[in-house]
PDB file of C-alpha atoms in Angstrom:
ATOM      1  CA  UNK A   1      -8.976 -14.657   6.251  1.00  0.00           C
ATOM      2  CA  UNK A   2      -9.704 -15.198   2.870  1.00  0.00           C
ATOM      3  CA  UNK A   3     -13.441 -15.336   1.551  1.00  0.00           C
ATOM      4  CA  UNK A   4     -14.474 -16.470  -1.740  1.00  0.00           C
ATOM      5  CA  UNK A   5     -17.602 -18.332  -2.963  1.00  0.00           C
ATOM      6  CA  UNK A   6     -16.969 -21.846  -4.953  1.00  0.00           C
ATOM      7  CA  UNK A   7     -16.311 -20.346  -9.093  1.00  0.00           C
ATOM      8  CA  UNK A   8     -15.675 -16.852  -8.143  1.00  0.00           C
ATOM      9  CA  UNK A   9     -12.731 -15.276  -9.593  1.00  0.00           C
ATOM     10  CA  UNK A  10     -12.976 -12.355  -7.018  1.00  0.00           C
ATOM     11  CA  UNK A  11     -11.957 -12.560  -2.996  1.00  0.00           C
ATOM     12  CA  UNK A  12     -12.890 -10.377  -0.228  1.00  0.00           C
ATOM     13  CA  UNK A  13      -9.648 -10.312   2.417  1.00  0.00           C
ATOM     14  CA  UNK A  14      -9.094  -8.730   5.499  1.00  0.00           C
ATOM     15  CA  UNK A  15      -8.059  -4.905   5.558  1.00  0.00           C
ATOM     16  CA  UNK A  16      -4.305  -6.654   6.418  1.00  0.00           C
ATOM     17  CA  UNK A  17      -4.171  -8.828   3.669  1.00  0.00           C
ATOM     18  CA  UNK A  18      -5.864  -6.314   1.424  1.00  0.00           C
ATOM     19  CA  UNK A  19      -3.244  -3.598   2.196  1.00  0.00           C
ATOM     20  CA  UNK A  20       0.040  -6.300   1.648  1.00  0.00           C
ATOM     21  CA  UNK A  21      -2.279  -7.506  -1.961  1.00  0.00           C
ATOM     22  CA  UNK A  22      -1.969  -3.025  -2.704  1.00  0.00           C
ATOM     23  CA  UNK A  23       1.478  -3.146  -2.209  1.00  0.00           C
ATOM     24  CA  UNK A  24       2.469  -5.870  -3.765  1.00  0.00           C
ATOM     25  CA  UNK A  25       0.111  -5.004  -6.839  1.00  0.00           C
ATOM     26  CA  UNK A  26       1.898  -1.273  -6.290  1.00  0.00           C
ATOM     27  CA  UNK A  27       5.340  -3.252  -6.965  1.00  0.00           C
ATOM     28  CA  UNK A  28       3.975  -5.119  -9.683  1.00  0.00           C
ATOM     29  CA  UNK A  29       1.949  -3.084 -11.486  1.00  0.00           C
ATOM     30  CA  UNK A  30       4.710  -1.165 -14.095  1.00  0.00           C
ATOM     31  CA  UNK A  31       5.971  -4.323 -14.963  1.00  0.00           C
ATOM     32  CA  UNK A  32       2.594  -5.372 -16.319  1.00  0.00           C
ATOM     33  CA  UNK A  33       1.998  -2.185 -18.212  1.00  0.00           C
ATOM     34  CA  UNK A  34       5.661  -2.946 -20.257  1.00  0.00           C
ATOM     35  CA  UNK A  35       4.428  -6.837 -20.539  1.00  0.00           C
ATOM     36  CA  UNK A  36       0.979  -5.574 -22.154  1.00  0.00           C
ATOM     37  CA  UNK A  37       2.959  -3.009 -24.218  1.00  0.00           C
ATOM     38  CA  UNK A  38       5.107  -6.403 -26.072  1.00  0.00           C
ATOM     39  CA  UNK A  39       2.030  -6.906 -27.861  1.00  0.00           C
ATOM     40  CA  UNK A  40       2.870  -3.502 -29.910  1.00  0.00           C
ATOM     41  CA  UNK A  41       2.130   0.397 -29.350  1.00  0.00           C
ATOM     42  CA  UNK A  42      -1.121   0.822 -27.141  1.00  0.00           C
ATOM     43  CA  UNK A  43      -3.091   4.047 -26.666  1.00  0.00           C
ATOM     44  CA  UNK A  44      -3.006   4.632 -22.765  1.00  0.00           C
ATOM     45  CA  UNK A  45      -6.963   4.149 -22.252  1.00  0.00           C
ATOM     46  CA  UNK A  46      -6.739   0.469 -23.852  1.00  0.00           C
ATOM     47  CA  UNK A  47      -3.858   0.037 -21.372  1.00  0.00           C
ATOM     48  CA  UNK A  48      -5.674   0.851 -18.227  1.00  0.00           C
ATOM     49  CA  UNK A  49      -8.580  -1.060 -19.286  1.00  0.00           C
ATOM     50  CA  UNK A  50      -6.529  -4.236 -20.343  1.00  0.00           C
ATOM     51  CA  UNK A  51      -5.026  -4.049 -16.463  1.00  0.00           C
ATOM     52  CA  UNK A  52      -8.920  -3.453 -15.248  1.00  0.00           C
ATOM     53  CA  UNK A  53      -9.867  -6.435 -16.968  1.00  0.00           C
ATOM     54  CA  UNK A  54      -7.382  -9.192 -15.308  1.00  0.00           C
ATOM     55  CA  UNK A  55      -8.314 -10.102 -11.348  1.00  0.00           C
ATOM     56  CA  UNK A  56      -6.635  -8.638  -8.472  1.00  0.00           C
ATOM     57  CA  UNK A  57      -4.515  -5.782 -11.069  1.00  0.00           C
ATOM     58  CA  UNK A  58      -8.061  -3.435 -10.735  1.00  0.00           C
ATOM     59  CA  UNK A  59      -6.272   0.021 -11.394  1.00  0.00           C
ATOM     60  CA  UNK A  60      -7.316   3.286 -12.065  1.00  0.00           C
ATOM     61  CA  UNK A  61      -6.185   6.130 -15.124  1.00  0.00           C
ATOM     62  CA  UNK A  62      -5.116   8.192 -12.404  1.00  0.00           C
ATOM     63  CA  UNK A  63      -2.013   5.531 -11.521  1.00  0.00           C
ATOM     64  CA  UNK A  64      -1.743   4.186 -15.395  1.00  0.00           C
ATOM     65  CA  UNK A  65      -1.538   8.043 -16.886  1.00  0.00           C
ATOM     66  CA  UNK A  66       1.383   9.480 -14.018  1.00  0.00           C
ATOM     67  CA  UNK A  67       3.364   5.531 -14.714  1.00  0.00           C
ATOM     68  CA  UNK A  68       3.610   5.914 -17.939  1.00  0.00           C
ATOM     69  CA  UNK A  69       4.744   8.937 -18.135  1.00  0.00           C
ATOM     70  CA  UNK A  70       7.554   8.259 -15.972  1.00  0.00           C
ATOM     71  CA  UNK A  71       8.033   5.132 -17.738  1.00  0.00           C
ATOM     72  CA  UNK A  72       8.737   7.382 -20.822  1.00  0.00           C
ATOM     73  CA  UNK A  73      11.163   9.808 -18.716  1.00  0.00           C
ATOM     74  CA  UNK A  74      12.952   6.695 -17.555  1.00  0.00           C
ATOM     75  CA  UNK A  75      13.869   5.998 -21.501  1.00  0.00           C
ATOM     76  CA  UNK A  76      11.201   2.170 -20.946  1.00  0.00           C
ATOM     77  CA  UNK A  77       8.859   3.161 -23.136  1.00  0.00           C
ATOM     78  CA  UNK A  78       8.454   5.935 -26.413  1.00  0.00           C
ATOM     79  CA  UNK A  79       5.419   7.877 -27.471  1.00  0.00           C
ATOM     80  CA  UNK A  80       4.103   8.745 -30.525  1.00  0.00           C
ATOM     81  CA  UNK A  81       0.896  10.728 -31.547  1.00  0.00           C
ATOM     82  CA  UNK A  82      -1.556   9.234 -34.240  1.00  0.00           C
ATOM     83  CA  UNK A  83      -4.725  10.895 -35.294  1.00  0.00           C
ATOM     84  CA  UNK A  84      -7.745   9.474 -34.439  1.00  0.00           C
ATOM     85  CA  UNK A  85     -11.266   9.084 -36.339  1.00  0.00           C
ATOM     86  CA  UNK A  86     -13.068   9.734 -33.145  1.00  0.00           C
ATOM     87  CA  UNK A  87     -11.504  13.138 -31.838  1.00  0.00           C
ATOM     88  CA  UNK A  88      -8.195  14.554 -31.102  1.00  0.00           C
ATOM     89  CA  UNK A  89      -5.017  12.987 -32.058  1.00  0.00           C
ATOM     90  CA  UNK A  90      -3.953   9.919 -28.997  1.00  0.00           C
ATOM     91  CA  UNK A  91      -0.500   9.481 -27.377  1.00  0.00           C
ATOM     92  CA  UNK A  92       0.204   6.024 -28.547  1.00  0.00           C
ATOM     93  CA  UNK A  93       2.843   4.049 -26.221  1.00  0.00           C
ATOM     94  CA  UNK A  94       5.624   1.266 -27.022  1.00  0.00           C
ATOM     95  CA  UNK A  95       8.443  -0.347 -25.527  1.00  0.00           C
ATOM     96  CA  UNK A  96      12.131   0.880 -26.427  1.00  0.00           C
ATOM     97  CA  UNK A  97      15.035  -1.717 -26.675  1.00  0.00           C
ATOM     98  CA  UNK A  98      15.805  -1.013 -22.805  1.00  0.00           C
ATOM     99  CA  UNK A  99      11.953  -1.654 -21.827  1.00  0.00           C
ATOM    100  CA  UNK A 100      12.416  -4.823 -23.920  1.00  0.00           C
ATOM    101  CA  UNK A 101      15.344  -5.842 -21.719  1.00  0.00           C
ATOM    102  CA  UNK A 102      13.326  -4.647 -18.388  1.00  0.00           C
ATOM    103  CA  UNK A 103      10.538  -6.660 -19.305  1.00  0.00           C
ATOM    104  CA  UNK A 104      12.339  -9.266 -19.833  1.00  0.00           C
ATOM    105  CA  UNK A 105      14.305  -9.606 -16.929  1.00  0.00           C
ATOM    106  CA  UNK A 106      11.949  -8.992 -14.825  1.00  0.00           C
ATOM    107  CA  UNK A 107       9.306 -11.842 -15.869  1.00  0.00           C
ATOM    108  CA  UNK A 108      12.887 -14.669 -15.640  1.00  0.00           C
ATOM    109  CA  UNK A 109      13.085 -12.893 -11.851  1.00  0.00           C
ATOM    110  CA  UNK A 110       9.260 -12.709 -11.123  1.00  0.00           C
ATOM    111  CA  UNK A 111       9.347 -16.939 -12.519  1.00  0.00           C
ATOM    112  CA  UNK A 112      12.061 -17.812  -9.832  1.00  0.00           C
ATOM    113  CA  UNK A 113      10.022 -14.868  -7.574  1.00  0.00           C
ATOM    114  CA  UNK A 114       6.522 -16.749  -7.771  1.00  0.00           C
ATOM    115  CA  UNK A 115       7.333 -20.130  -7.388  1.00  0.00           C
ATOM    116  CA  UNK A 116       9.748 -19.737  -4.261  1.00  0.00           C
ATOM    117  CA  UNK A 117       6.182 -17.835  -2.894  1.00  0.00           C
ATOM    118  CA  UNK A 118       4.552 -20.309  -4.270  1.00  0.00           C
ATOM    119  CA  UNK A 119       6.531 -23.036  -2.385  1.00  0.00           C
ATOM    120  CA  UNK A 120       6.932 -21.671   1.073  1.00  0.00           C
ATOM    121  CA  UNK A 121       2.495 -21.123   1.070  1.00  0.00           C
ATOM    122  CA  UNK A 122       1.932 -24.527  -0.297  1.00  0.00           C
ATOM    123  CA  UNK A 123       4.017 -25.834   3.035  1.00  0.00           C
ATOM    124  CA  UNK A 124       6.886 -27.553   0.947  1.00  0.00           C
ATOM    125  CA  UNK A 125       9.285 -25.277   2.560  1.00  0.00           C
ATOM    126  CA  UNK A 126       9.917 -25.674   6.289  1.00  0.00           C
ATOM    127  CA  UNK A 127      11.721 -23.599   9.006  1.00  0.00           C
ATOM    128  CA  UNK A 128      11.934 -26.603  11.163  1.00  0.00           C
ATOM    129  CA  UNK A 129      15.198 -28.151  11.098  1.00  0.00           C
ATOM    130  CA  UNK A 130      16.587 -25.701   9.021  1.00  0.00           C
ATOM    131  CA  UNK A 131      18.492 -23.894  11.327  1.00  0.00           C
ATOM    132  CA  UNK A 132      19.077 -23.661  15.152  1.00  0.00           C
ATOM    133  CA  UNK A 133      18.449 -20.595  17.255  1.00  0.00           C
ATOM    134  CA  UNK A 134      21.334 -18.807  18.127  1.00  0.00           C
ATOM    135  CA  UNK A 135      22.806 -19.864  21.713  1.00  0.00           C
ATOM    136  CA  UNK A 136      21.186 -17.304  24.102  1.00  0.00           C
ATOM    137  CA  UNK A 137      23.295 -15.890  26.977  1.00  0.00           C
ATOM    138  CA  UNK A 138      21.726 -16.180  30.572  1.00  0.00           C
ATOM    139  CA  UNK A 139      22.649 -12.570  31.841  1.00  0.00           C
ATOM    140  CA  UNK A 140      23.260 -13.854  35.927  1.00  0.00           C
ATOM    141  CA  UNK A 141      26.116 -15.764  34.532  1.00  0.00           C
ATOM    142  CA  UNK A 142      28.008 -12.996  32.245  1.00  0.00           C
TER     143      UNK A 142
END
């Protein structure tokens, strides 16, 4: 069951829901990372706090750091170093062409995605009358 006070922004869930919201936010979460990296190279501490910032993507450096390096193995995003006022040079990271394309195919999909989801929990998507159950077979007759 869901709890949340009138003009929160945050939810408490049960353990079930809150284990199906990790996975889903699991699923979700490298997409986000290449949709925050359109806005132009990003040094990989801005990126984990621009994810901590938004409701419900709470994430940690130590699932940011490991995605996007595998992210960069996977050809999605390039890295380049740039020196930096306050301390060693920082890995700065930005989408290639094919993390363009990913991106973008992926927010037409998660459009369709979201409001089919969106649909079926706001009830205007039925099962009933949709389709009949199969015939069953009574076993003393066959």
């Amino acid at each position: 069951m869901l709890d949340m006070e009138p003009g929160a922004t945050t939810y408490r869930a049960d353990p079930v829901t809150d284990a199906a919201l990790g996975r889903l936010r699991r699923g979700a979460v490298e997409y986000c990372v290449l949709a925050l990296l359109r806005g132009g190279a990003a040094y990989s501490f801005d990126v984990v706090r621009a994810l901590g910032s938004v409701d419900g993507l709470v994430t940690s450096e130590g699932t940011v750091y490991p995605l996007l390096s595998r992210l960069r193995r996977e050809g999605l995003v390039s890295t380049r170093w740039q020196e930096s006022p306050a301390g060693p040079p920082r890995r700065y990271y930005e989408l290639t062409a094919q993390g363009v394309t990913v991106v973008e195919s992926f927010a037409a999909a998660w459009q369709i995605f979201r409001s089919s989801v969106d649909d079926v929990m706001a009830g205007r998507v039925s099962a009933t009358g949709c389709a009949t159950a199969p015939e069953t077979i009574d076993e003393e007759t066959s």
